[in-house]
Amino acid sequence: MNTPPTRILLADDHALVRHGLRLILDAEPDLTVVAEAADGAEAVEAADPGQVDLAILDIAMPRMTGIQAAREIARRAPRIRILILSMYDNEQYFFESLKAGASGYVLKSVADRDLLEACRAAMRGEPFLYPGAVTALIREYLQRDRLGERQPDSLLTQREEEIVKLIAEGNSAKEIADTLVISVKTVDRHRANILQKLGMRDRLELTRYAIRTGLVEP
């Protein structure tokens, strides 16, 4: 009996990129793209475990990053496997992706070579790591082992992360309130809580934090 193909949700804010990746995936008999999304929030809504086996998420998307979407999909539908796509060979993004529940991290520059292997590895329950990521993982493990440290999980709630991302992208309190359908007063209260939690003073420090944790691109 033939195994049915892996049903894939493809999320990237560039239609051309989605089209190119879809051609690569749909050419394989064991893989089929069944849904597409243009941002992280759309991806979360489209991640129906009855329809999707694997979500491929671009890391840098508007409204909600691939990492934020991965975290939410992993919480709502833990059966769906997740791969993160990125233009950046960036250790911070890589570690944040793994913490969010992704099975692998694929560089867009070599997606035509690595993506198919990453999809199949994810569905076998194996991690997919490009060579630079393996080096980073070993280095981080050795450093933590030497220092006897454990990296803390994110201090912020998902809503607070959304607000930090929107602040770092240059949105005003009014624009953030409109985007998230909340009051300006609520935005201000969240912002004050975030600054207090992170021990920061202003937008500039929040923007640096957002870059460092992969919420926005540098």
Coordinates of C-alpha atoms in Angstrom, one line a residue:
M1 CA 0.0 0.0 0.0
N2 CA 1.4 3.4 -1.0
T3 CA 2.0 5.9 1.8
P4 CA 0.0 9.2 1.1
P5 CA 2.2 12.2 0.4
T6 CA 3.2 14.6 3.2
R7 CA 0.8 17.5 3.2
I8 CA 2.7 20.8 3.4
L9 CA 1.7 24.3 4.5
L10 CA 4.1 26.9 2.9
A11 CA 4.3 30.3 4.5
D12 CA 6.4 33.2 3.1
D13 CA 5.4 36.8 2.5
H14 CA 6.9 36.8 -1.0
A15 CA 4.5 35.1 -3.5
L16 CA 7.4 34.5 -5.9
V17 CA 9.4 32.6 -3.3
R18 CA 6.3 30.5 -2.4
H19 CA 5.8 29.7 -6.1
G20 CA 9.5 28.6 -6.5
L21 CA 9.4 26.5 -3.4
R22 CA 6.1 25.0 -4.4
L23 CA 7.5 23.9 -7.7
I24 CA 10.4 22.1 -6.0
L25 CA 8.1 20.4 -3.5
D26 CA 5.2 19.4 -5.8
A27 CA 7.7 17.8 -8.2
E28 CA 8.3 15.1 -5.6
P29 CA 5.7 12.2 -5.4
D30 CA 5.9 12.0 -1.6
L31 CA 5.4 15.8 -1.0
T32 CA 2.5 18.0 -1.8
V33 CA 1.7 21.7 -0.9
V34 CA -1.9 21.8 0.3
A35 CA -2.0 25.4 1.8
E36 CA -0.1 28.7 1.5
A37 CA 0.1 31.7 3.8
A38 CA 1.5 35.2 3.4
D39 CA 2.3 35.9 7.1
G40 CA 2.7 34.1 10.4
A41 CA -0.8 34.8 11.6
E42 CA -2.3 33.3 8.4
A43 CA 0.0 30.3 8.8
V44 CA -1.3 29.7 12.4
E45 CA -4.9 29.8 11.1
A46 CA -4.1 27.4 8.2
A47 CA -2.3 24.9 10.4
D48 CA -5.1 22.4 10.7
P49 CA -3.7 19.1 11.9
G50 CA -6.4 17.2 9.9
Q51 CA -5.2 18.8 6.7
V52 CA -1.5 19.6 7.2
D53 CA 1.5 17.3 8.3
L54 CA 4.3 19.8 7.9
A55 CA 4.6 23.6 8.1
I56 CA 7.4 25.4 6.3
L57 CA 7.7 28.9 7.8
D58 CA 9.8 31.8 6.6
I59 CA 11.4 33.4 9.6
A60 CA 10.9 37.1 8.6
M61 CA 7.2 37.7 7.9
P62 CA 5.0 40.7 8.8
R63 CA 2.5 40.7 11.8
M64 CA 4.0 37.5 13.2
T65 CA 7.4 36.0 12.6
G66 CA 8.0 32.4 11.6
I67 CA 9.4 31.7 15.1
Q68 CA 6.3 33.1 16.8
A69 CA 4.0 31.2 14.4
A70 CA 6.0 28.0 15.1
R71 CA 5.5 28.4 18.8
E72 CA 1.8 28.8 18.4
I73 CA 1.4 25.9 15.9
A74 CA 3.5 23.7 18.2
R75 CA 1.1 24.6 21.1
R76 CA -2.1 24.2 19.1
A77 CA -1.2 21.3 16.9
P78 CA 1.8 19.4 18.3
R79 CA 1.4 16.7 15.6
I80 CA 2.4 19.1 12.8
R81 CA 6.1 19.1 12.1
I82 CA 7.8 22.5 11.5
L83 CA 10.7 23.7 9.4
I84 CA 12.0 27.3 9.6
L85 CA 13.3 28.9 6.4
S86 CA 15.8 31.8 6.7
M87 CA 18.0 34.0 4.6
Y88 CA 20.3 34.3 7.5
D89 CA 23.0 31.9 8.9
N90 CA 22.3 33.3 12.3
E91 CA 22.9 31.3 15.5
Q92 CA 20.3 33.3 17.5
Y93 CA 17.6 32.7 15.0
F94 CA 18.6 29.0 14.8
F95 CA 18.4 28.5 18.6
E96 CA 15.1 30.4 18.9
S97 CA 13.7 28.2 16.1
L98 CA 14.6 25.0 18.0
K99 CA 13.1 26.4 21.2
A100 CA 9.9 27.3 19.4
G101 CA 9.5 23.6 18.3
A102 CA 11.0 23.5 14.8
S103 CA 12.5 20.3 13.6
G104 CA 15.0 22.1 11.3
Y105 CA 16.4 25.3 10.0
V106 CA 16.9 25.6 6.2
L107 CA 18.9 28.4 4.6
K108 CA 17.0 29.9 1.6
S109 CA 20.2 30.2 -0.4
V110 CA 20.5 26.4 -0.6
A111 CA 16.8 25.6 -0.2
D112 CA 16.8 23.9 -3.7
R113 CA 19.4 21.5 -2.3
D114 CA 18.4 21.1 1.4
L115 CA 14.6 21.6 1.5
L116 CA 13.5 18.1 0.3
E117 CA 16.0 16.3 2.6
A118 CA 14.8 18.6 5.5
C119 CA 11.1 17.7 4.8
R120 CA 11.8 14.0 4.8
A121 CA 13.9 14.2 8.0
A122 CA 11.2 16.2 9.8
M123 CA 8.6 13.5 8.9
R124 CA 10.9 10.8 10.2
G125 CA 11.1 12.6 13.5
E126 CA 14.8 13.6 12.9
P127 CA 16.3 17.1 13.1
F128 CA 17.7 18.8 10.0
L129 CA 20.7 20.9 10.7
Y130 CA 22.9 22.6 8.1
P131 CA 26.7 22.4 8.8
G132 CA 27.0 25.9 10.4
A133 CA 24.1 25.1 12.7
V134 CA 25.8 21.8 13.8
T135 CA 28.9 23.8 14.7
A136 CA 26.9 26.4 16.6
L137 CA 25.0 23.7 18.5
I138 CA 28.2 21.9 19.6
R139 CA 29.8 25.2 20.6
E140 CA 26.8 26.3 22.6
Y141 CA 26.5 22.9 24.3
L142 CA 30.2 23.0 25.3
Q143 CA 30.0 26.6 26.5
R144 CA 26.9 25.9 28.7
D145 CA 28.4 22.7 30.0
R146 CA 31.6 24.5 30.9
L147 CA 29.7 27.3 32.7
G148 CA 27.1 25.0 34.2
E149 CA 24.4 27.3 32.7
R150 CA 21.0 26.8 31.3
Q151 CA 19.6 29.4 28.8
P152 CA 16.4 31.0 30.2
D153 CA 13.2 30.8 28.2
S154 CA 11.7 34.0 26.9
L155 CA 10.6 36.4 29.6
L156 CA 7.8 37.8 27.5
T157 CA 4.3 36.5 26.7
Q158 CA 3.3 36.1 23.1
R159 CA 1.2 39.3 23.1
E160 CA 4.2 41.2 24.6
E161 CA 6.5 39.8 21.8
E162 CA 4.0 40.9 19.2
I163 CA 4.1 44.5 20.7
V164 CA 7.9 44.5 20.8
K165 CA 8.0 43.4 17.2
L166 CA 5.6 46.2 16.1
I167 CA 7.5 48.8 18.2
A168 CA 10.8 47.7 16.6
E169 CA 9.3 48.0 13.1
G170 CA 8.6 51.7 13.9
N171 CA 4.9 51.6 14.6
S172 CA 3.3 54.2 16.9
A173 CA 1.2 53.3 19.9
K174 CA -1.9 54.2 17.8
E175 CA -0.8 52.0 14.9
I176 CA -0.1 49.1 17.2
A177 CA -3.5 49.5 18.9
D178 CA -5.2 49.5 15.4
T179 CA -3.2 46.4 14.3
L180 CA -3.9 44.4 17.4
V181 CA -7.5 45.7 17.9
I182 CA -6.7 47.0 21.4
S183 CA -6.7 50.4 23.0
V184 CA -3.7 52.8 23.0
K185 CA -3.9 52.7 26.8
T186 CA -3.5 48.9 26.7
V187 CA -0.5 49.2 24.4
D188 CA 1.1 51.7 26.8
R189 CA 0.5 49.4 29.7
H190 CA 2.1 46.5 27.8
R191 CA 5.0 48.6 26.8
A192 CA 5.6 49.7 30.4
N193 CA 5.5 46.0 31.6
I194 CA 7.8 44.9 28.8
L195 CA 10.4 47.6 29.7
Q196 CA 10.2 46.7 33.4
K197 CA 10.5 42.9 32.7
L198 CA 13.6 43.4 30.4
G199 CA 15.1 46.1 32.5
M200 CA 15.2 48.5 29.5
R201 CA 14.4 52.2 29.2
D202 CA 13.4 53.0 25.6
R203 CA 12.4 52.0 22.0
L204 CA 16.1 51.8 21.0
E205 CA 16.9 49.1 23.6
L206 CA 13.6 47.3 22.7
T207 CA 14.6 47.3 19.0
R208 CA 18.1 45.9 19.8
Y209 CA 16.3 43.2 21.9
A210 CA 13.9 42.4 19.0
I211 CA 16.9 42.0 16.6
R212 CA 18.8 39.8 19.1
T213 CA 15.9 37.4 19.7
G214 CA 14.9 37.2 16.0
L215 CA 11.6 39.1 16.2
V216 CA 12.8 41.5 13.4
E217 CA 15.7 41.4 11.0
P218 CA 18.8 43.5 11.5

